[in-house]
PDB file of C-alpha atoms and ligand atoms in Angstrom:
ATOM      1  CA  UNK D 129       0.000   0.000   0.000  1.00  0.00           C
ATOM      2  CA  UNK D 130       1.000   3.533  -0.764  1.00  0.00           C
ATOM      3  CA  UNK D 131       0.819   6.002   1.977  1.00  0.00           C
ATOM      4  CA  UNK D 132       3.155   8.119   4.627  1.00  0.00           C
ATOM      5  CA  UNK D 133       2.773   9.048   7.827  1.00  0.00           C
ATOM      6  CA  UNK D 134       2.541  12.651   8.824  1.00  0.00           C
ATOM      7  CA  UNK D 135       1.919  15.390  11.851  1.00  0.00           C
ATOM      8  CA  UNK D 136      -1.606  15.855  12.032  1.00  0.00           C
ATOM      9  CA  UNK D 137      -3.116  19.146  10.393  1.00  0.00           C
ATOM     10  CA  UNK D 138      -6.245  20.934  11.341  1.00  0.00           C
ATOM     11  CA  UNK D 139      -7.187  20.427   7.830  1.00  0.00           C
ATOM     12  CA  UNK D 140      -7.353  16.905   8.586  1.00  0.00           C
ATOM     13  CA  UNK D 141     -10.071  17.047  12.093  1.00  0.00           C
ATOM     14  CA  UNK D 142     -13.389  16.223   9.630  1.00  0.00           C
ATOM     15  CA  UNK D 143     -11.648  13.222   8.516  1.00  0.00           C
ATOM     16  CA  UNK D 144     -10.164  11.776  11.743  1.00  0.00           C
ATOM     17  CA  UNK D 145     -13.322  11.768  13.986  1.00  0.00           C
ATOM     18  CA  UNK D 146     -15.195  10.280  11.132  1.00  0.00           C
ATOM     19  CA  UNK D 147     -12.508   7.425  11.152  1.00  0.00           C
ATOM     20  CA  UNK D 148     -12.520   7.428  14.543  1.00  0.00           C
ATOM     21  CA  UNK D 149     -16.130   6.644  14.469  1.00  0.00           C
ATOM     22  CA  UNK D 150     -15.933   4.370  12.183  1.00  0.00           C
ATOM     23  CA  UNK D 151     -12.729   2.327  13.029  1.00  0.00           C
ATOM     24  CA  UNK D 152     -13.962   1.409  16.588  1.00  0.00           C
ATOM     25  CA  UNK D 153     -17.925   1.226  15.593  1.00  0.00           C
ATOM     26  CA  UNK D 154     -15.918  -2.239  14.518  1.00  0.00           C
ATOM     27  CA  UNK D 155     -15.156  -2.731  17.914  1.00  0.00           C
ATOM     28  CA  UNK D 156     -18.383  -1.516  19.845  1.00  0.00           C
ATOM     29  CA  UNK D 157     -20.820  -2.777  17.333  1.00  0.00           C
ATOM     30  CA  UNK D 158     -24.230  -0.868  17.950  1.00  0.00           C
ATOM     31  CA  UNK D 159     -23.512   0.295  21.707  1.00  0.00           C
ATOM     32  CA  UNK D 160     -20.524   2.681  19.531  1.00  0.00           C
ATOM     33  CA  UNK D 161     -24.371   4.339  17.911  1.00  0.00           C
ATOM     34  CA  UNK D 162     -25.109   5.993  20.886  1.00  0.00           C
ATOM     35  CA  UNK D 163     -21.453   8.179  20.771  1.00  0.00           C
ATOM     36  CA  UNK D 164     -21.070  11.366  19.247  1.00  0.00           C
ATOM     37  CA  UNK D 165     -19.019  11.360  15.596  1.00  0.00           C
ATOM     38  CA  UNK D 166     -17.809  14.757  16.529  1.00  0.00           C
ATOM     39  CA  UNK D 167     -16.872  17.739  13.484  1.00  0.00           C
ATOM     40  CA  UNK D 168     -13.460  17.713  14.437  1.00  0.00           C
ATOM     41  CA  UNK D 169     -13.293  20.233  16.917  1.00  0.00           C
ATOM     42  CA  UNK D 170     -12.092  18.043  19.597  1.00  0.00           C
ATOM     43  CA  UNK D 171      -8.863  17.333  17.668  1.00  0.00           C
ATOM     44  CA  UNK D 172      -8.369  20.841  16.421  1.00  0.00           C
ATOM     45  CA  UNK D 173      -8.106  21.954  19.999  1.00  0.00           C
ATOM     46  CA  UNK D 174      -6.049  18.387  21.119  1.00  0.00           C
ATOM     47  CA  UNK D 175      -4.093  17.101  18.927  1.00  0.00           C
ATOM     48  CA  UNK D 176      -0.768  18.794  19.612  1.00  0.00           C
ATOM     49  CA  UNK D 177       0.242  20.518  22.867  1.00  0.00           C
ATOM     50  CA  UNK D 178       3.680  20.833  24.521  1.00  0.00           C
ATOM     51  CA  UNK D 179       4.642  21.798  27.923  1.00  0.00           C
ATOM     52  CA  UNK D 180       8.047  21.657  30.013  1.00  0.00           C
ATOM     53  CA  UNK D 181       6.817  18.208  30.850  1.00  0.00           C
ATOM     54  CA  UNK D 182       5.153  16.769  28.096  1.00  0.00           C
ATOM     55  CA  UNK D 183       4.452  16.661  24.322  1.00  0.00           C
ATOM     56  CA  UNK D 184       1.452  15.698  23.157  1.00  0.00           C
ATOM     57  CA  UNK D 185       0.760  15.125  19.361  1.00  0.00           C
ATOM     58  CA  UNK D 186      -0.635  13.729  16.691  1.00  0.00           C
ATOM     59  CA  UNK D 187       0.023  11.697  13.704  1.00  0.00           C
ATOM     60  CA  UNK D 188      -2.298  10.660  10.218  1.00  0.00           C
ATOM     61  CA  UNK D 189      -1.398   8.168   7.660  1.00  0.00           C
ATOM     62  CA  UNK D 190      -2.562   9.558   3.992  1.00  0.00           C
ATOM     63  CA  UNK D 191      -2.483   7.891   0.358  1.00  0.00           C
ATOM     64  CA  UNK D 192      -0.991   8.648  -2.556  1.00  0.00           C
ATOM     65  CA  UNK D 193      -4.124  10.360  -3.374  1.00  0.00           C
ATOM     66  CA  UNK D 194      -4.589  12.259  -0.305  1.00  0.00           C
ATOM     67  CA  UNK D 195      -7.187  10.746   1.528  1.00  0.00           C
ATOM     68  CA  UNK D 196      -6.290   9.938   5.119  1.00  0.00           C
ATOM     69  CA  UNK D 197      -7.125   6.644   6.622  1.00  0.00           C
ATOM     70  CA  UNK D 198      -5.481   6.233   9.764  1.00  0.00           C
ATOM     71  CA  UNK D 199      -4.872   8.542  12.734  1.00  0.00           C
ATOM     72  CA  UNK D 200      -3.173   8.500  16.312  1.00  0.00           C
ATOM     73  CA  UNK D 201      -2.398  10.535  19.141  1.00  0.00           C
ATOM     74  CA  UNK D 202       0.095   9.936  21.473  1.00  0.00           C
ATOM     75  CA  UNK D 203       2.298  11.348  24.410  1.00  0.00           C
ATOM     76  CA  UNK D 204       5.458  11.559  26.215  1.00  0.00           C
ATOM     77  CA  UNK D 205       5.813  12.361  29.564  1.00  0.00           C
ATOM     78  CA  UNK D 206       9.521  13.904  29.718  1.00  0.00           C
ATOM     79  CA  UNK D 207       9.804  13.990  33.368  1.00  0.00           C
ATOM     80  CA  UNK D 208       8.484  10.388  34.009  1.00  0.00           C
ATOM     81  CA  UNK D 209      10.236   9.220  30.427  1.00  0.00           C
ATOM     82  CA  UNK D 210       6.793   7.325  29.780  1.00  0.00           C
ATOM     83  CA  UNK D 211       5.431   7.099  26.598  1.00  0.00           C
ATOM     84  CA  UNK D 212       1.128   6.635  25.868  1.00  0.00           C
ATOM     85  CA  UNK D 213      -0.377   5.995  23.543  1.00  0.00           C
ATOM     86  CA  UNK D 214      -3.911   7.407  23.440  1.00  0.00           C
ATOM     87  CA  UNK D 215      -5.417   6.406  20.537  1.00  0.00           C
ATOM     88  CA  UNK D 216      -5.033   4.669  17.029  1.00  0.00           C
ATOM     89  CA  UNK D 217      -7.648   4.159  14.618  1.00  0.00           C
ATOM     90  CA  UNK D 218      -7.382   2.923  10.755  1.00  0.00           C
ATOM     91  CA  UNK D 219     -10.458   2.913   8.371  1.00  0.00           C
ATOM     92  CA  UNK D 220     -11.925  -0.443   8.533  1.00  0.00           C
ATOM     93  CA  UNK D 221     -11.774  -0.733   4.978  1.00  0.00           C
ATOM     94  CA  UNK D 222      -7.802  -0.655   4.644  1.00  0.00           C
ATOM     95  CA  UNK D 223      -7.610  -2.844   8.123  1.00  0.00           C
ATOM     96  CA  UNK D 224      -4.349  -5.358   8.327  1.00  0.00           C
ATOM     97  CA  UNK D 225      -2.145  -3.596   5.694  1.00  0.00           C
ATOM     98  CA  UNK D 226       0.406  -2.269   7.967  1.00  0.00           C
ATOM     99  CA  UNK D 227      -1.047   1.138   8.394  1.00  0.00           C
ATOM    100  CA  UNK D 228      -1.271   1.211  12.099  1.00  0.00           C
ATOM    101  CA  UNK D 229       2.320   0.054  12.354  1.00  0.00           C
ATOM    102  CA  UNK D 230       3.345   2.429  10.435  1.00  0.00           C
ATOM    103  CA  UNK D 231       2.138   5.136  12.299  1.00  0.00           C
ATOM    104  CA  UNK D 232       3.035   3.903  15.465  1.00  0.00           C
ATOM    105  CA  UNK D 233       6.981   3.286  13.733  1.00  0.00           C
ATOM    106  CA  UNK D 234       6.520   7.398  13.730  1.00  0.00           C
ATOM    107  CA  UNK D 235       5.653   7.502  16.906  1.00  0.00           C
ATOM    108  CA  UNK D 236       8.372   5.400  18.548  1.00  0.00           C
ATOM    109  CA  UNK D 237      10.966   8.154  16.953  1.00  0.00           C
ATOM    110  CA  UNK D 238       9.956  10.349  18.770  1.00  0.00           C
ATOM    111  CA  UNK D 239       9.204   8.593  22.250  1.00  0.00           C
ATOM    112  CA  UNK D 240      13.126   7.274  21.482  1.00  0.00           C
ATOM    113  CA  UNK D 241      14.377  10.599  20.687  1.00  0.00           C
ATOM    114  CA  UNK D 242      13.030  11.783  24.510  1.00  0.00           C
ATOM    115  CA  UNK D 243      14.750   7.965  25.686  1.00  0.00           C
ATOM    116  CA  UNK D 244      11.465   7.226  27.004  1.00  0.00           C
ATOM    117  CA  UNK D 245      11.353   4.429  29.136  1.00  0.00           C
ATOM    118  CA  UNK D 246       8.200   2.626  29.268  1.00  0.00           C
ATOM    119  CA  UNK D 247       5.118   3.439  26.564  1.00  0.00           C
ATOM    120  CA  UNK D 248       1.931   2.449  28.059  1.00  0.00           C
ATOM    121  CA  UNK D 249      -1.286   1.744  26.413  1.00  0.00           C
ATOM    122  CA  UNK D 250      -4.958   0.262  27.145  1.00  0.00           C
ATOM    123  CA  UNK D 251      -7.651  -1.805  24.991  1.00  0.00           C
ATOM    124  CA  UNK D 252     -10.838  -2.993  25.439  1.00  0.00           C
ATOM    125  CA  UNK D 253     -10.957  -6.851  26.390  1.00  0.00           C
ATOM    126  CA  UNK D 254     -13.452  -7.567  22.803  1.00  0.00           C
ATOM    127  CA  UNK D 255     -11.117  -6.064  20.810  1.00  0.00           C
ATOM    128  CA  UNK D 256      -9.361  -8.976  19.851  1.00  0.00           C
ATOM    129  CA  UNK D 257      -7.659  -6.911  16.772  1.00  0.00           C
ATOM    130  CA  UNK D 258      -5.850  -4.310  18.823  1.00  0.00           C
ATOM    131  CA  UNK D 259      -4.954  -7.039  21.451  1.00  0.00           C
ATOM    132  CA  UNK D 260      -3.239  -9.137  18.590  1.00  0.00           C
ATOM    133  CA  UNK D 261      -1.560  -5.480  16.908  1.00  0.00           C
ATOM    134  CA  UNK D 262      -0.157  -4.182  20.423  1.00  0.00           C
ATOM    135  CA  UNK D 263       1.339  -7.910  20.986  1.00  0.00           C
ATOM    136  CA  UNK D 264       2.539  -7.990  17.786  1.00  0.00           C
ATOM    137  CA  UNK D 265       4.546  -4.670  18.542  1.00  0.00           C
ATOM    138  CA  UNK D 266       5.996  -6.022  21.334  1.00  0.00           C
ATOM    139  CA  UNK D 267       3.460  -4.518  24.190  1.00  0.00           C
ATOM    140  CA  UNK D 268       2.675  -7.018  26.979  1.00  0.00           C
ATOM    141  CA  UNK D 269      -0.028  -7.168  29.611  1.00  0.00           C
ATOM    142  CA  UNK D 270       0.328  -5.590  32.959  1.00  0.00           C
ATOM    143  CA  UNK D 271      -2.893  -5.258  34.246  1.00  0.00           C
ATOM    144  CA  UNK D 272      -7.010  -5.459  34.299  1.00  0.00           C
ATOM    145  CA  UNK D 273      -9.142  -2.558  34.516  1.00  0.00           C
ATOM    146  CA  UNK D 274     -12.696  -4.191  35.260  1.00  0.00           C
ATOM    147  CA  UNK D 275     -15.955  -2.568  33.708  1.00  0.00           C
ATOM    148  CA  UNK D 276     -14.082   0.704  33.152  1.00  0.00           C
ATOM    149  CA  UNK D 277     -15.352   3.050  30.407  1.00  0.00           C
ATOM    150  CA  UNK D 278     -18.265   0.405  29.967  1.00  0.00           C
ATOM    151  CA  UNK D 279     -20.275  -1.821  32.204  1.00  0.00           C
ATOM    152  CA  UNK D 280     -19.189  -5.521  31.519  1.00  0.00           C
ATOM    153  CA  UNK D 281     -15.624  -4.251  29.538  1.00  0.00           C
ATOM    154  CA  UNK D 282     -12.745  -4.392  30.676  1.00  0.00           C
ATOM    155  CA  UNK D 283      -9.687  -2.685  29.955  1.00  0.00           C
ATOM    156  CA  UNK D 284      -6.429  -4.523  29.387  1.00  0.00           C
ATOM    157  CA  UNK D 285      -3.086  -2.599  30.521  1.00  0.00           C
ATOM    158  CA  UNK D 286      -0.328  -3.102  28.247  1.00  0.00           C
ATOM    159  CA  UNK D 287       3.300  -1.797  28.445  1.00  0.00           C
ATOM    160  CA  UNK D 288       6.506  -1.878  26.412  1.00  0.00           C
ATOM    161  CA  UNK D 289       9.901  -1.365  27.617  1.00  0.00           C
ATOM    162  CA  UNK D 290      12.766   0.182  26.168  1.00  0.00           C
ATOM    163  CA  UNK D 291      16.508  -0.268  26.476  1.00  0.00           C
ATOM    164  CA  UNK D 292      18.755   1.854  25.004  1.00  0.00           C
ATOM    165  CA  UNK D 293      22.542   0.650  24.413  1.00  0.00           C
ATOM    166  CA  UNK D 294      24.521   3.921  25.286  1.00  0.00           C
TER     167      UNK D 294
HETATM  168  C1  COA W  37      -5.974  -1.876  15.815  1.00  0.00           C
HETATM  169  C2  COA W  37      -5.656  -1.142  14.503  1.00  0.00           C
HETATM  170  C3  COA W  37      -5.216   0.291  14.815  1.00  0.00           C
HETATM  171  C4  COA W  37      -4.497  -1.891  13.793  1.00  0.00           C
HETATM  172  O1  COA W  37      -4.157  -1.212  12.608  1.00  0.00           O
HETATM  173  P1  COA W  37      -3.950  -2.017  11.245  1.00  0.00           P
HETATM  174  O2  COA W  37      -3.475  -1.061  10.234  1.00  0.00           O
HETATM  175  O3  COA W  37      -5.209  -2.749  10.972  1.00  0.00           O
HETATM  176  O4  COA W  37      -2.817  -3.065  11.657  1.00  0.00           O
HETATM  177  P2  COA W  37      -1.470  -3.427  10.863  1.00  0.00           P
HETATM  178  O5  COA W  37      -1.824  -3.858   9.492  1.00  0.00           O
HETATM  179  O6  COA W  37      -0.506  -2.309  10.974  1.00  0.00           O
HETATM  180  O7  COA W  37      -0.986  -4.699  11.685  1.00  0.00           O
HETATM  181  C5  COA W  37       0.274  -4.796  12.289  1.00  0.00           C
HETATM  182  C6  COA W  37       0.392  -6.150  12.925  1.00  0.00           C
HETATM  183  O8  COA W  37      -0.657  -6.329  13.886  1.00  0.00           O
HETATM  184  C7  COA W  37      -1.096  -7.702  13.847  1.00  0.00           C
HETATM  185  N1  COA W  37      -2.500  -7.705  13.484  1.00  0.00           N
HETATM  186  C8  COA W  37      -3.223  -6.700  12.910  1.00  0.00           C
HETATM  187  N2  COA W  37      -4.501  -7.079  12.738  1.00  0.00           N
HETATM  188  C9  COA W  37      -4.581  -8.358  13.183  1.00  0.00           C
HETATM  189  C10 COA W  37      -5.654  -9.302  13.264  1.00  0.00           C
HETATM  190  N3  COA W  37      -6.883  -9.018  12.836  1.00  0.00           N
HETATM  191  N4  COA W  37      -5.373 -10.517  13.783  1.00  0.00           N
HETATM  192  C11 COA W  37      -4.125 -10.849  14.202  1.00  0.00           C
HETATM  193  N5  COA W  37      -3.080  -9.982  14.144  1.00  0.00           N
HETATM  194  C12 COA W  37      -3.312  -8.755  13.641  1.00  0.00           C
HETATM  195  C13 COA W  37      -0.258  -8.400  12.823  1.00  0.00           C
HETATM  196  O9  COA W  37       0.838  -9.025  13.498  1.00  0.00           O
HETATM  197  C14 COA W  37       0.227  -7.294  11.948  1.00  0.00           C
HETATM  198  O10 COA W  37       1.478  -7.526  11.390  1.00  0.00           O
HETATM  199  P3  COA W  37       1.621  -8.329  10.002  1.00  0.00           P
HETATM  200  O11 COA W  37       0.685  -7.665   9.045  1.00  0.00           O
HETATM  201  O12 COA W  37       3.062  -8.121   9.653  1.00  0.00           O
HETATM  202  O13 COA W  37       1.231  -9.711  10.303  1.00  0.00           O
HETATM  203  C15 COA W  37      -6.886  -1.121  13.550  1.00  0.00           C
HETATM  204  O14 COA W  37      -7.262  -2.438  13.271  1.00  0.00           O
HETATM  205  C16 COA W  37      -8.076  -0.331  14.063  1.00  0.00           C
HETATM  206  O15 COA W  37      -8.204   0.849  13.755  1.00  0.00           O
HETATM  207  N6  COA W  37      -8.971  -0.978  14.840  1.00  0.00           N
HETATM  208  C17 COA W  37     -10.179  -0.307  15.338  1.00  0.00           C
HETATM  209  C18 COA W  37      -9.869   0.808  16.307  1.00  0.00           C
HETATM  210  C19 COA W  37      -9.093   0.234  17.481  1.00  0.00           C
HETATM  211  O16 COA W  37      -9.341  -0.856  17.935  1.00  0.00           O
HETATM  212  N7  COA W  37      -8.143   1.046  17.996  1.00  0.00           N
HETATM  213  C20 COA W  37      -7.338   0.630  19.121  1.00  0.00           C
HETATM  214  C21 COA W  37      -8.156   0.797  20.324  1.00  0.00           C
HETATM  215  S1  COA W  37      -7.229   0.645  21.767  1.00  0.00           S
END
């Protein structure tokens, strides 16, 4: 597939809550109809912001063609050297083509560049997909957050650690 990864632009807010919407309406089925799709605002406003402490920003994956189909936001604590990752969506139609690595490859520059420590991320126990992606980036399980943003899902803890040779 044909795309690069790049710092998310306001232009791009319309786009990213609609594949935000739609990447983890995959995942929530018809409870995910209740949510709000959002016009983009929310990322406008949150998508990038750096302090003494922390940086927080934002990435999108675009084709050749210019439409964007992937986003994610992440952060890096400086003082604590932890790395999160907030969240990651692809559009469900160009799943399992090595978008979502790719974006998170971008993303592991940068937590490197800061010699983060630890990067620390969460999924829902259904979502089998993003289990099976974080493992396969070499996140583990830490922990079990029971019925936590839903009644009857829980939230899986994963971490990753870093070493760095000098
Ligand atoms: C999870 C998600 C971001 C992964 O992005 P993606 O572009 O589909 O994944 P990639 O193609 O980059 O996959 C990378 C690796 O993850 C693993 N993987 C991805 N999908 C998988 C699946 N369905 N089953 C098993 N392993 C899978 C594979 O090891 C794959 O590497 P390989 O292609 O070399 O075998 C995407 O599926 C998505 O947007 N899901 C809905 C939203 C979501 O769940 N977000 C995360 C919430 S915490």
């Amino acid at each position: 597939m044909d795309f690069l990864v790049r710092k998310f632009e306001d232009r791009d807010a319309a786009r990213v809550s609609e594949i935000m919407y739609e990447s983890f309406k995959t995942v929530f089925k018809e409870m995910w109809e209740k949510e709000e799709k959002g016009n983009g605002d929310y990322w406008k406003e949150h998508a990038h912001a750096e302090s003494p402490t922390s940086i927080i920003t934002s990435y999108v994956a675009e084709q050749a063609d210019g439409t964007v189909i992937g986003f994610l936001n992440i952060e890096a604590n400086l003082q604590r050297k932890l790395g999160i990752l907030h969240s990651i969506g692809v559009d469900p139609n160009i799943f399992a083509k090595g978008v979502g690595k790719a974006m998170v490859a971008e993303a592991e520059k940068l937590w490197k560049k800061h010699r983060m420590r630890k990067v620390y991320t969460c999924t829902s126990h259904i979502n089998q997909r993003a289990f099976a992606f974080y493992k396969s980036l070499g996140f583990e399980q830490e922990g079990l957050l029971k019925s936590h943003f839903f009644d009857g899902i829980d939230e899986i803890q994963l971490g990753k650690f870093y070493k760095y040779d000098d």
